CSV table of C-alpha atoms in Angstrom, one decimal:
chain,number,residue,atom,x,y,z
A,263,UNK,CA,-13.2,11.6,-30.3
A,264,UNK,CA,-9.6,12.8,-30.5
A,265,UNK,CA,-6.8,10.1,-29.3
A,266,UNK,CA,-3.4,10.9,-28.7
A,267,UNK,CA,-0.9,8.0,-29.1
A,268,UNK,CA,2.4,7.4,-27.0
A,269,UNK,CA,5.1,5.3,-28.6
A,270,UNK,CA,8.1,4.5,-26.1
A,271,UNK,CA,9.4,1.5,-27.5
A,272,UNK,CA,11.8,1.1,-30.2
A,273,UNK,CA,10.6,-1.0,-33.7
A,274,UNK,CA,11.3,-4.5,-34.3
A,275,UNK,CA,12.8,-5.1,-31.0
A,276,UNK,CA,9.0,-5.0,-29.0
A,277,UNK,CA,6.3,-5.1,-30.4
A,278,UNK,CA,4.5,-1.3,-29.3
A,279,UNK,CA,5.4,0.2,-32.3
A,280,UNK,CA,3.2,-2.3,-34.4
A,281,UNK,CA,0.5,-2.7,-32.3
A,282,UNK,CA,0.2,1.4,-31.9
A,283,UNK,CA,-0.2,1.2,-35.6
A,284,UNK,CA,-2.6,-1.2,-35.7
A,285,UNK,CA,-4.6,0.8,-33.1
A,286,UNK,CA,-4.3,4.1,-34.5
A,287,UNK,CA,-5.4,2.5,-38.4
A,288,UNK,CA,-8.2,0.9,-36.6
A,289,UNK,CA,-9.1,4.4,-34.7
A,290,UNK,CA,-9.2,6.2,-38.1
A,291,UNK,CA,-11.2,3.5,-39.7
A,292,UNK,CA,-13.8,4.1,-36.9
A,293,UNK,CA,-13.9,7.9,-37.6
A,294,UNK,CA,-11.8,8.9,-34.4
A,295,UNK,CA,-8.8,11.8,-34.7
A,296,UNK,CA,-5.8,11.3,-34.1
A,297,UNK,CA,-4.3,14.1,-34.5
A,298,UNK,CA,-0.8,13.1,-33.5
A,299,UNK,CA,1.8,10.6,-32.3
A,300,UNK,CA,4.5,11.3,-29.7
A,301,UNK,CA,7.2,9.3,-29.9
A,302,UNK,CA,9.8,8.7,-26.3
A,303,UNK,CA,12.7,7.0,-25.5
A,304,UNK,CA,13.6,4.3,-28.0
A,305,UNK,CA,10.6,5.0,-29.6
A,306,UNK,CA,12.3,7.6,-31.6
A,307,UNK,CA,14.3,5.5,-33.6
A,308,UNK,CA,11.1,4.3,-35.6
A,309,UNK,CA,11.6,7.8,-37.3
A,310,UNK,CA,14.2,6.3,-39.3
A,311,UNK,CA,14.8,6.6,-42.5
A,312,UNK,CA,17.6,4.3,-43.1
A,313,UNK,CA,16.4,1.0,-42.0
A,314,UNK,CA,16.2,-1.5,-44.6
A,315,UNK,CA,14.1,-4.6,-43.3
A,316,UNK,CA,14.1,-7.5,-45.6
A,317,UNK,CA,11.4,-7.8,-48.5
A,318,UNK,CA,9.2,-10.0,-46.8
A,319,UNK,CA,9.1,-7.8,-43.8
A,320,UNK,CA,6.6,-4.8,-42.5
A,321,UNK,CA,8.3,-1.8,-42.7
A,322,UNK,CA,7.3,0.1,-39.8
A,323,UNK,CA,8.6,3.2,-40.4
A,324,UNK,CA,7.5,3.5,-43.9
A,325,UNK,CA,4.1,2.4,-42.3
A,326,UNK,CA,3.9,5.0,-40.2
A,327,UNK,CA,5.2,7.8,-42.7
A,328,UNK,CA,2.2,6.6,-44.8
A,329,UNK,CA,-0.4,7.0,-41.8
A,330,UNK,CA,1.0,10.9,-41.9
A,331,UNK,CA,0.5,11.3,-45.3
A,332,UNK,CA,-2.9,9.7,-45.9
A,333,UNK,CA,-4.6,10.6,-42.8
A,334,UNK,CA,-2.5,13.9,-41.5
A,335,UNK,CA,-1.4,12.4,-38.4
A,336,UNK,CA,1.3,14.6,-36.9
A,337,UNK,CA,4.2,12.2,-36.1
A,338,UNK,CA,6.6,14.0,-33.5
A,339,UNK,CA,9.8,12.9,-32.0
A,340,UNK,CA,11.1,14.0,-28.6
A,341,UNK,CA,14.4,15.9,-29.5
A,342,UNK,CA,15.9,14.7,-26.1
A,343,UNK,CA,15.7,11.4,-26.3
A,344,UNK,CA,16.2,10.9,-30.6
A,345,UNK,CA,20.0,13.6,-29.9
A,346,UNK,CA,20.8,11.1,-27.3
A,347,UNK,CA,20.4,7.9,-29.8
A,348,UNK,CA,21.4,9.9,-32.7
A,349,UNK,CA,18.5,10.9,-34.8
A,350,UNK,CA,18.6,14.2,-36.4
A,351,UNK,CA,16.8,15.6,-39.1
A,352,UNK,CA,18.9,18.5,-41.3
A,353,UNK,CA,18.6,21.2,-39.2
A,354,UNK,CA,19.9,19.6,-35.8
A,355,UNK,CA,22.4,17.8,-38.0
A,356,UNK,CA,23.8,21.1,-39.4
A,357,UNK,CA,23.5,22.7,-36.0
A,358,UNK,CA,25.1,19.7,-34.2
A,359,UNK,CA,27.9,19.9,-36.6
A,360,UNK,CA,27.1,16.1,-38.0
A,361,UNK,CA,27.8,14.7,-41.6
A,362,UNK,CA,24.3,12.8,-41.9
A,363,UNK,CA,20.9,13.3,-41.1
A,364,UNK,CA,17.9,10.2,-40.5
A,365,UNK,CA,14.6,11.6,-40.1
A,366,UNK,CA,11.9,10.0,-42.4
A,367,UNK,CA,9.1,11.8,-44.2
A,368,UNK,CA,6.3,12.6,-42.2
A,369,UNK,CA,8.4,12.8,-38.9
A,370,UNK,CA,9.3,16.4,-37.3
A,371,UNK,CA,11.3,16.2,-34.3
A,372,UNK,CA,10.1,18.7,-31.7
A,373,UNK,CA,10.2,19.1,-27.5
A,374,UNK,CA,8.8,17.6,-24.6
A,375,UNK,CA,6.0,20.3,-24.6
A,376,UNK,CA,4.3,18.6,-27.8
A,377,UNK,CA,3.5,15.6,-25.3
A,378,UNK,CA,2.0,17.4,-22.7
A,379,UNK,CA,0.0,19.6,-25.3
A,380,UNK,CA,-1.2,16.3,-26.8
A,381,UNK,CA,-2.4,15.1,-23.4
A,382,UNK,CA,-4.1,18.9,-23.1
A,383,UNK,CA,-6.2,18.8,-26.2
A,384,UNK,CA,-6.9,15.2,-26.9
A,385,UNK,CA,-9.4,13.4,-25.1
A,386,UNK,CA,-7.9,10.1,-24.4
A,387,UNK,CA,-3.9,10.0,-24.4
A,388,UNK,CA,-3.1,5.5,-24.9
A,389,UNK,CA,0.6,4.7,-24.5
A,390,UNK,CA,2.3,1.8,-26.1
A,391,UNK,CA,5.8,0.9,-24.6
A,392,UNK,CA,7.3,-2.2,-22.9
B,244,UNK,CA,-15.9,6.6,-14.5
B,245,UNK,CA,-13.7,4.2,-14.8
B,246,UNK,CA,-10.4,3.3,-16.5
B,247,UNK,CA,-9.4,0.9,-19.4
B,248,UNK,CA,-6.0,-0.8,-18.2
B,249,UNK,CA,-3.7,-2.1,-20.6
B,250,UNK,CA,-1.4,-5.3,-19.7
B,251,UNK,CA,1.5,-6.1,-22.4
B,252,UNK,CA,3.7,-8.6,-20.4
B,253,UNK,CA,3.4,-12.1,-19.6
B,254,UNK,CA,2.6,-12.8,-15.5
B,255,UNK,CA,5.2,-15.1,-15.5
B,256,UNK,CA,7.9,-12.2,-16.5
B,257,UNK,CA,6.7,-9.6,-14.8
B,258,UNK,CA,4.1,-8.2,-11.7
B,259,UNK,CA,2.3,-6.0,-14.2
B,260,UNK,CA,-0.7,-7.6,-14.7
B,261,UNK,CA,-1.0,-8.8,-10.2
B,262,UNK,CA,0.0,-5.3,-10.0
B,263,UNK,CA,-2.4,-3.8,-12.2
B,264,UNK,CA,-5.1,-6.5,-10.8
B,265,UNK,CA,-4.4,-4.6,-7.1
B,266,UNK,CA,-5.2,-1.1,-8.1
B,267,UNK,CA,-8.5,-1.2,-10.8
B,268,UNK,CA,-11.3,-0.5,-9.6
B,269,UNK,CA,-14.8,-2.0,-9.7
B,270,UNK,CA,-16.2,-1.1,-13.0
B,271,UNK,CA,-12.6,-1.1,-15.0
B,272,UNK,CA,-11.6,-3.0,-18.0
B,273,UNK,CA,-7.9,-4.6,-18.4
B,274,UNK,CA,-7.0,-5.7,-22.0
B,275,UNK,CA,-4.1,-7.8,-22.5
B,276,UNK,CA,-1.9,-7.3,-25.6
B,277,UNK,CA,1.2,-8.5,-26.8
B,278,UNK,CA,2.9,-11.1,-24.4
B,279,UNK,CA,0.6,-10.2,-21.8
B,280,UNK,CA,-2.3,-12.2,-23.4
B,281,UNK,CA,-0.6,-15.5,-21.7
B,282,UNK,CA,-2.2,-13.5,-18.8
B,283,UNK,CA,-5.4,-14.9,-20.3
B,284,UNK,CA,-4.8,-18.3,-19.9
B,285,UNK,CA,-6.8,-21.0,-17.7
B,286,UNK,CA,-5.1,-23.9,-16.2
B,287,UNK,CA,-2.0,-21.8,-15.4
B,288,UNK,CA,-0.5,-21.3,-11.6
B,289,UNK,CA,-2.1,-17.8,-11.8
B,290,UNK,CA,-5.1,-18.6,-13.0
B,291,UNK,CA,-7.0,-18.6,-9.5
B,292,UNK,CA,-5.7,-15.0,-8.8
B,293,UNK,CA,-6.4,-13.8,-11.8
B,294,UNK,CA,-9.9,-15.0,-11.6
B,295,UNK,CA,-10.7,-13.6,-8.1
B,296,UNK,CA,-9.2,-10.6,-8.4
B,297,UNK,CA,-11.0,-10.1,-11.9
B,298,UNK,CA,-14.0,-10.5,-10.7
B,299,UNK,CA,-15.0,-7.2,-10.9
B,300,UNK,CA,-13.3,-6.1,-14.0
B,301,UNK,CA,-14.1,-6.8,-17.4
B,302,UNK,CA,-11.0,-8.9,-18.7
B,303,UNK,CA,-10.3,-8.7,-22.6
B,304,UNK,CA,-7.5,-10.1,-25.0
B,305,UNK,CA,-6.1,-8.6,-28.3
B,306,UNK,CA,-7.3,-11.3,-30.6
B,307,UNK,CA,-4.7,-10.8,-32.9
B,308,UNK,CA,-1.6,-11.3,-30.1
B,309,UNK,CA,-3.6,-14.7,-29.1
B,310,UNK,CA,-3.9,-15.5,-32.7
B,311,UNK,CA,-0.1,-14.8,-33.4
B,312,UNK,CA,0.9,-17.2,-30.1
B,313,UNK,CA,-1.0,-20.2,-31.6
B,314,UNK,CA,-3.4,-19.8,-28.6
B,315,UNK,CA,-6.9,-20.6,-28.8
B,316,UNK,CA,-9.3,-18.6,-27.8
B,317,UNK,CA,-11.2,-21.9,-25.7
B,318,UNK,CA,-8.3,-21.9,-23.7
B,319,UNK,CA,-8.8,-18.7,-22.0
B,320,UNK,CA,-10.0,-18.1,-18.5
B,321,UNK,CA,-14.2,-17.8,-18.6
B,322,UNK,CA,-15.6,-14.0,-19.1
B,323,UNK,CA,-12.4,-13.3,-20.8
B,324,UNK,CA,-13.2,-11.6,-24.2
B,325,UNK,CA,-11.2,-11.6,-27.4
B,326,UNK,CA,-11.5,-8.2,-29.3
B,327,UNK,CA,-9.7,-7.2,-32.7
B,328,UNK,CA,-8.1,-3.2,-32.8
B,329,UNK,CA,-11.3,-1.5,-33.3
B,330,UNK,CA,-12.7,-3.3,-30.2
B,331,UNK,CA,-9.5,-1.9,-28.7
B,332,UNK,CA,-10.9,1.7,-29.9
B,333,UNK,CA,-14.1,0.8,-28.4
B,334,UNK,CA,-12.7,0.6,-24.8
B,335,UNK,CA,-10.7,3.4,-24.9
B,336,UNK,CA,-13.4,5.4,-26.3
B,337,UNK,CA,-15.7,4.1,-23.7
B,338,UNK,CA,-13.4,4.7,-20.5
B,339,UNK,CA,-12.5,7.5,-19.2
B,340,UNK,CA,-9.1,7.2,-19.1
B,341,UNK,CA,-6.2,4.7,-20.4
B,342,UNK,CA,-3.8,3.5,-17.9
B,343,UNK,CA,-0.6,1.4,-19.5
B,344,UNK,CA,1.2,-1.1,-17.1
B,345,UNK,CA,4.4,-1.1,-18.9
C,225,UNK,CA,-14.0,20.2,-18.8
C,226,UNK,CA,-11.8,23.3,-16.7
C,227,UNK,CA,-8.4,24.3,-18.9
C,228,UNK,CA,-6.7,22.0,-16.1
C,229,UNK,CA,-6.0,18.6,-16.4
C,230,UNK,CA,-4.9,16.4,-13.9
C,231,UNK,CA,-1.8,14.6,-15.2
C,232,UNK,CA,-0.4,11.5,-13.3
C,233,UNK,CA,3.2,10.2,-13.7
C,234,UNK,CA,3.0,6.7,-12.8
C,235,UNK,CA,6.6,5.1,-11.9
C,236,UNK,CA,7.4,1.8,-11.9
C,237,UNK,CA,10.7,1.0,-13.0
C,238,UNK,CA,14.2,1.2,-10.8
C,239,UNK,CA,16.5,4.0,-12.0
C,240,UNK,CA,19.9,2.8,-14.2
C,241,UNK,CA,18.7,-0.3,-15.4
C,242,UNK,CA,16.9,1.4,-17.6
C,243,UNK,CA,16.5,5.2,-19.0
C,244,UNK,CA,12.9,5.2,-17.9
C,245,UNK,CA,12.9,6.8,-14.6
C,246,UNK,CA,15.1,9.5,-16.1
C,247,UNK,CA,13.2,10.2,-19.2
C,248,UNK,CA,10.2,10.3,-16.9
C,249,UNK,CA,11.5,12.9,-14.7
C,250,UNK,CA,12.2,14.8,-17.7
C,251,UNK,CA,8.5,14.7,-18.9
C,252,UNK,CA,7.8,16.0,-15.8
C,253,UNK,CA,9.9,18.8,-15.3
C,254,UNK,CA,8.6,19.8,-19.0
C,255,UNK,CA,5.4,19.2,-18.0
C,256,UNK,CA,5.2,21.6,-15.2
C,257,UNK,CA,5.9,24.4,-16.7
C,258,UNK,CA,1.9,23.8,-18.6
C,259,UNK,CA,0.2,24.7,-15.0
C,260,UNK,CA,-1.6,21.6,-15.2
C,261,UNK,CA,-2.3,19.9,-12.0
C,262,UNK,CA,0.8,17.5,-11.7
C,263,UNK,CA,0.9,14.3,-9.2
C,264,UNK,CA,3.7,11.5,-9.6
C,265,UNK,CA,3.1,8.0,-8.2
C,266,UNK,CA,5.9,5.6,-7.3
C,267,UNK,CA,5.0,1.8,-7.2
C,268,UNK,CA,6.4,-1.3,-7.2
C,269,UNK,CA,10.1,-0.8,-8.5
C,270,UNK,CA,9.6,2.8,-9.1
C,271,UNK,CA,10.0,3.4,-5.5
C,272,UNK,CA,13.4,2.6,-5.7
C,273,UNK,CA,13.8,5.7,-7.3
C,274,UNK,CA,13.6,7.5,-4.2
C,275,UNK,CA,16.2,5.9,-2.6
C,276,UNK,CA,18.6,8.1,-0.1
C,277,UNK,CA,22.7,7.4,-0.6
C,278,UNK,CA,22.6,6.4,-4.9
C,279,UNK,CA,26.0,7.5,-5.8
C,280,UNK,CA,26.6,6.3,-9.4
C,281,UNK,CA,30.4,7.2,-9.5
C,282,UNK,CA,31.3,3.5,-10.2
C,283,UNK,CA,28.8,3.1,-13.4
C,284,UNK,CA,29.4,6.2,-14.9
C,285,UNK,CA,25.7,7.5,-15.4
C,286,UNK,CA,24.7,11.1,-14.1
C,287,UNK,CA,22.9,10.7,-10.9
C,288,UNK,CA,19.8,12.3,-11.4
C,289,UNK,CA,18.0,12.1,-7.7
C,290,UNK,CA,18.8,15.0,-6.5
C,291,UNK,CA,16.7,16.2,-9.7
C,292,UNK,CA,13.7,15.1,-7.8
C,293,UNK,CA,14.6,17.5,-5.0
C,294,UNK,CA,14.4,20.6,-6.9
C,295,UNK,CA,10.8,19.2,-7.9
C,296,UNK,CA,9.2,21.4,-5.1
C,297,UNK,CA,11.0,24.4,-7.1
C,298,UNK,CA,8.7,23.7,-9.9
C,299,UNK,CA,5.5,23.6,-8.3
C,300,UNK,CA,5.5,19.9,-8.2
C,301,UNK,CA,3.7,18.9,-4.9
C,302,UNK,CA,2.5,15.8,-5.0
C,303,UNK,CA,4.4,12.6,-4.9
C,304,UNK,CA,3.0,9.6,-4.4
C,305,UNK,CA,4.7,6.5,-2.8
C,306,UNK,CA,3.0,3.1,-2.5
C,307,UNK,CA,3.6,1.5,1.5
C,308,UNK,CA,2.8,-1.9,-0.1
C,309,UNK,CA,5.6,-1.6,-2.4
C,310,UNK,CA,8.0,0.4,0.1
C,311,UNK,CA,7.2,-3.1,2.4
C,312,UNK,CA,7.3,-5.8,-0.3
C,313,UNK,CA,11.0,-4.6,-0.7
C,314,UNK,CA,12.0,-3.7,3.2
C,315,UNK,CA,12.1,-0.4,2.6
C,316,UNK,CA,10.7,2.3,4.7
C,317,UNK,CA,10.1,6.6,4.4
C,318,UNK,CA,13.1,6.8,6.3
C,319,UNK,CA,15.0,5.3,3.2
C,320,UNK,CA,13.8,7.8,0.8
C,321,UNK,CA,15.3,10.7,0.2
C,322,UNK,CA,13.2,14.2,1.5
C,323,UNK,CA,11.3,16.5,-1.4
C,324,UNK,CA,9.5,19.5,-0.3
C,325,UNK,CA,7.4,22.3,-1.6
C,326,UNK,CA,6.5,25.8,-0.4
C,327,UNK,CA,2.9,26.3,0.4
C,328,UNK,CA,2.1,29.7,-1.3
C,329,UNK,CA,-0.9,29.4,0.5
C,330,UNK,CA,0.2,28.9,3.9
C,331,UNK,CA,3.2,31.7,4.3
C,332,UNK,CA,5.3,29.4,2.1
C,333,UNK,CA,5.9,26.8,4.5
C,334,UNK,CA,8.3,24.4,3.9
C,335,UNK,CA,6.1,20.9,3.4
C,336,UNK,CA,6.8,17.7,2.6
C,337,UNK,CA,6.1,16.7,-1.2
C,338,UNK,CA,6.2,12.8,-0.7
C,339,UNK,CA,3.4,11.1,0.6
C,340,UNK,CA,3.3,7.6,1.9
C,341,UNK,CA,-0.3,6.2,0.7
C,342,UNK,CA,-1.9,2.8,0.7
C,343,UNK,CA,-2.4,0.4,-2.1
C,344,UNK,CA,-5.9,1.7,-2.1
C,345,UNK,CA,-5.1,5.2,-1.6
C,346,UNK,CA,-2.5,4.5,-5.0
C,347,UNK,CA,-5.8,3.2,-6.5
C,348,UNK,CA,-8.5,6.6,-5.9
C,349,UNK,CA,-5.1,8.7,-7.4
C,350,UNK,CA,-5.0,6.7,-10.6
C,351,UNK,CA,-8.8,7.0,-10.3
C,352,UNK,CA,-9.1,10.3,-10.3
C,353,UNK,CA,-6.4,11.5,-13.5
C,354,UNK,CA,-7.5,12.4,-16.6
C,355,UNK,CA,-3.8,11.9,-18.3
C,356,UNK,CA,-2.0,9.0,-17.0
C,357,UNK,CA,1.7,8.5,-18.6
C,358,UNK,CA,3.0,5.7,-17.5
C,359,UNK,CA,7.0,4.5,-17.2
């Protein structure tokens, strides 16, 4: 079965973004697809890159980057919503005219339109939020 | 048809779970995660709504969230069943649809 | 399954407080441009949404309502409001603000895109989505 995954709540903060990796590790695990994650509101600033949790901490972003590179999981961020909280990957940096740039491996920041298309062509869409 | 529901706030914060409780239907399953496990609980002041208007829903808890809360599983309203992530897969693979009261 | 989907918006937080009800309406105004088939419920605080007179001068926040106006303009037809949750918080339709659609199939009549339903009626909506997002 192919299960899309919603993630609207930021990391550390709530707990969505953890328990939307647990689900989608354990939908894997049980042979399931999912073939991407969709990430809204504060949701996008799990993308990243420059959070540095103490040692003894999960990291979820590097967590999630894993998930994409292990299992192919197509992690995308809503450009709205990560411009208005200030995450930009190189391209939208350079464009924007900005110094810096904080999207982590295995993220792509793309439109609204990758949402609905996930809720098109997956079977079951499960949202995790607060 | 039917519709797994998914509660992640604490009834004593916030109407999503009484709110959620009003619209399933017959045949629906509501899982409680995160904070909204304490929704699980017996001896509470919601406890009696929660059990009538469960009645015909299947009620689960995210073991894990109870676990993490130092809540044990005895303490739960009756019926109520604990499930680890891939019994969350399970239900959403076995509904039809997933519906998140946020 | 048919190429269409029935999506459902389902809205239950108050507008300001939090982005939610704006980020929402931006999903949907995305969204409709995918001719799926589109319905929006508004329950419990997500009815406040609707609200006529919000004039956010003071706070400094773009009002979006009148966004939900032009909702007709993208073939959005279908917005549900809970009575139960209009009641629980002494509002009535008067109070919201008016949304219509043209018919294409009735000489493009000017109708009304808001629909007062029961809590039950709220229920055999969700019931019948195969995409629920919820805000």
């Amino acid at each position: 079965m192919k299960i899309g995954v919603l993630v609207s709540e930021g990391p550390y903060t709530h707990e969505a973004a953890d328990t939307a990796y647990k689900f989608v590790t354990a939908a894997l695990a049980a042979g399931h697809e999912v073939p991407r994650v969709f990430f809204y509101h504060d949701g996008v600033n799990v993308a990243t890159r420059l959070s540095v949790p103490p040692q003894d901490e999960r990291n979820i972003q590097q967590n999630w980057s894993a998930l994409a590179k292990e299992h192919g999981v197509d992690l995308v961020v809503c450009i709205a919503a990560a411009q208005r909280r200030g995450m930009l990957d190189a391209n939208e940096a350079e464009r924007q005219g900005k110094d810096a740039h904080n999207i982590a491996e295995g993220f792509r920041i793309s439109g609204l339109g990758q949402l609905i298309e996930m809720g098109i062509q997956t079977d079951r869409l499960v949202t995790f939020g607060d | 048809m039917s519709t797994l529901h998914t509660v992640n706030k604490s009834p004593f914060a916030t109407q999503a779970l009484v709110s959620c409780l009003n619209h399933a239907k017959a045949g629906d399953a509501i899982l409680m995660i995160e904070d909204g496990v304490y929704g699980g609980l017996s001896g509470t002041g919601l406890t009696e709504i929660i059990e009538e208007f469960g009645k015909n829903v299947s009620l689960y808890v995210l073991s894990p969230d109870l676990d993490a809360r130092g809540l044990d599983a005895k303490r739960l309203i009756g019926g109520i069943e604990g499930v680890d992530y891939a019994g969350f897969v399970d239900l959403v693979a076995k509904h039809d649809r997933t519906q998140a009261w946020l | 399954m048919s190429d269409v989907k029935k999506f459902l918006y389902v809205n239950r937080k108050a507008p300001y407080g939090t982005i939610y009800a704006l980020e929402s309406l931006e999903v949907v105004l995305i969204g409709a441009a995918f001719e799926q088939d589109v319905a929006l419920a508004f329950l419990d605080d997500g009815v406040f949404q609707l609200t006529k007179g919000q004039n956010t001068d003071g706070i400094g926040v773009k009002n979006f309502s009148p966004t939900f106006r032009a909702l007709g303009d993208y073939d959005v037809q279908k917005l549900y409001v809970e009575r139960e949750s209009l009641e629980e918080r002494g509002l009535s339709e008067d109070d919201l603000i008016e949304v219509v659609y043209e018919d294409e199939d009735d000489d493009w009549e000017e109708k009304p895109a808001i629909k007062v339903v029961s809590r039950a009626e709220m229920a055999d909506v969700m019931a019948d989505a195969d995409v629920v997002l919820s805000f």
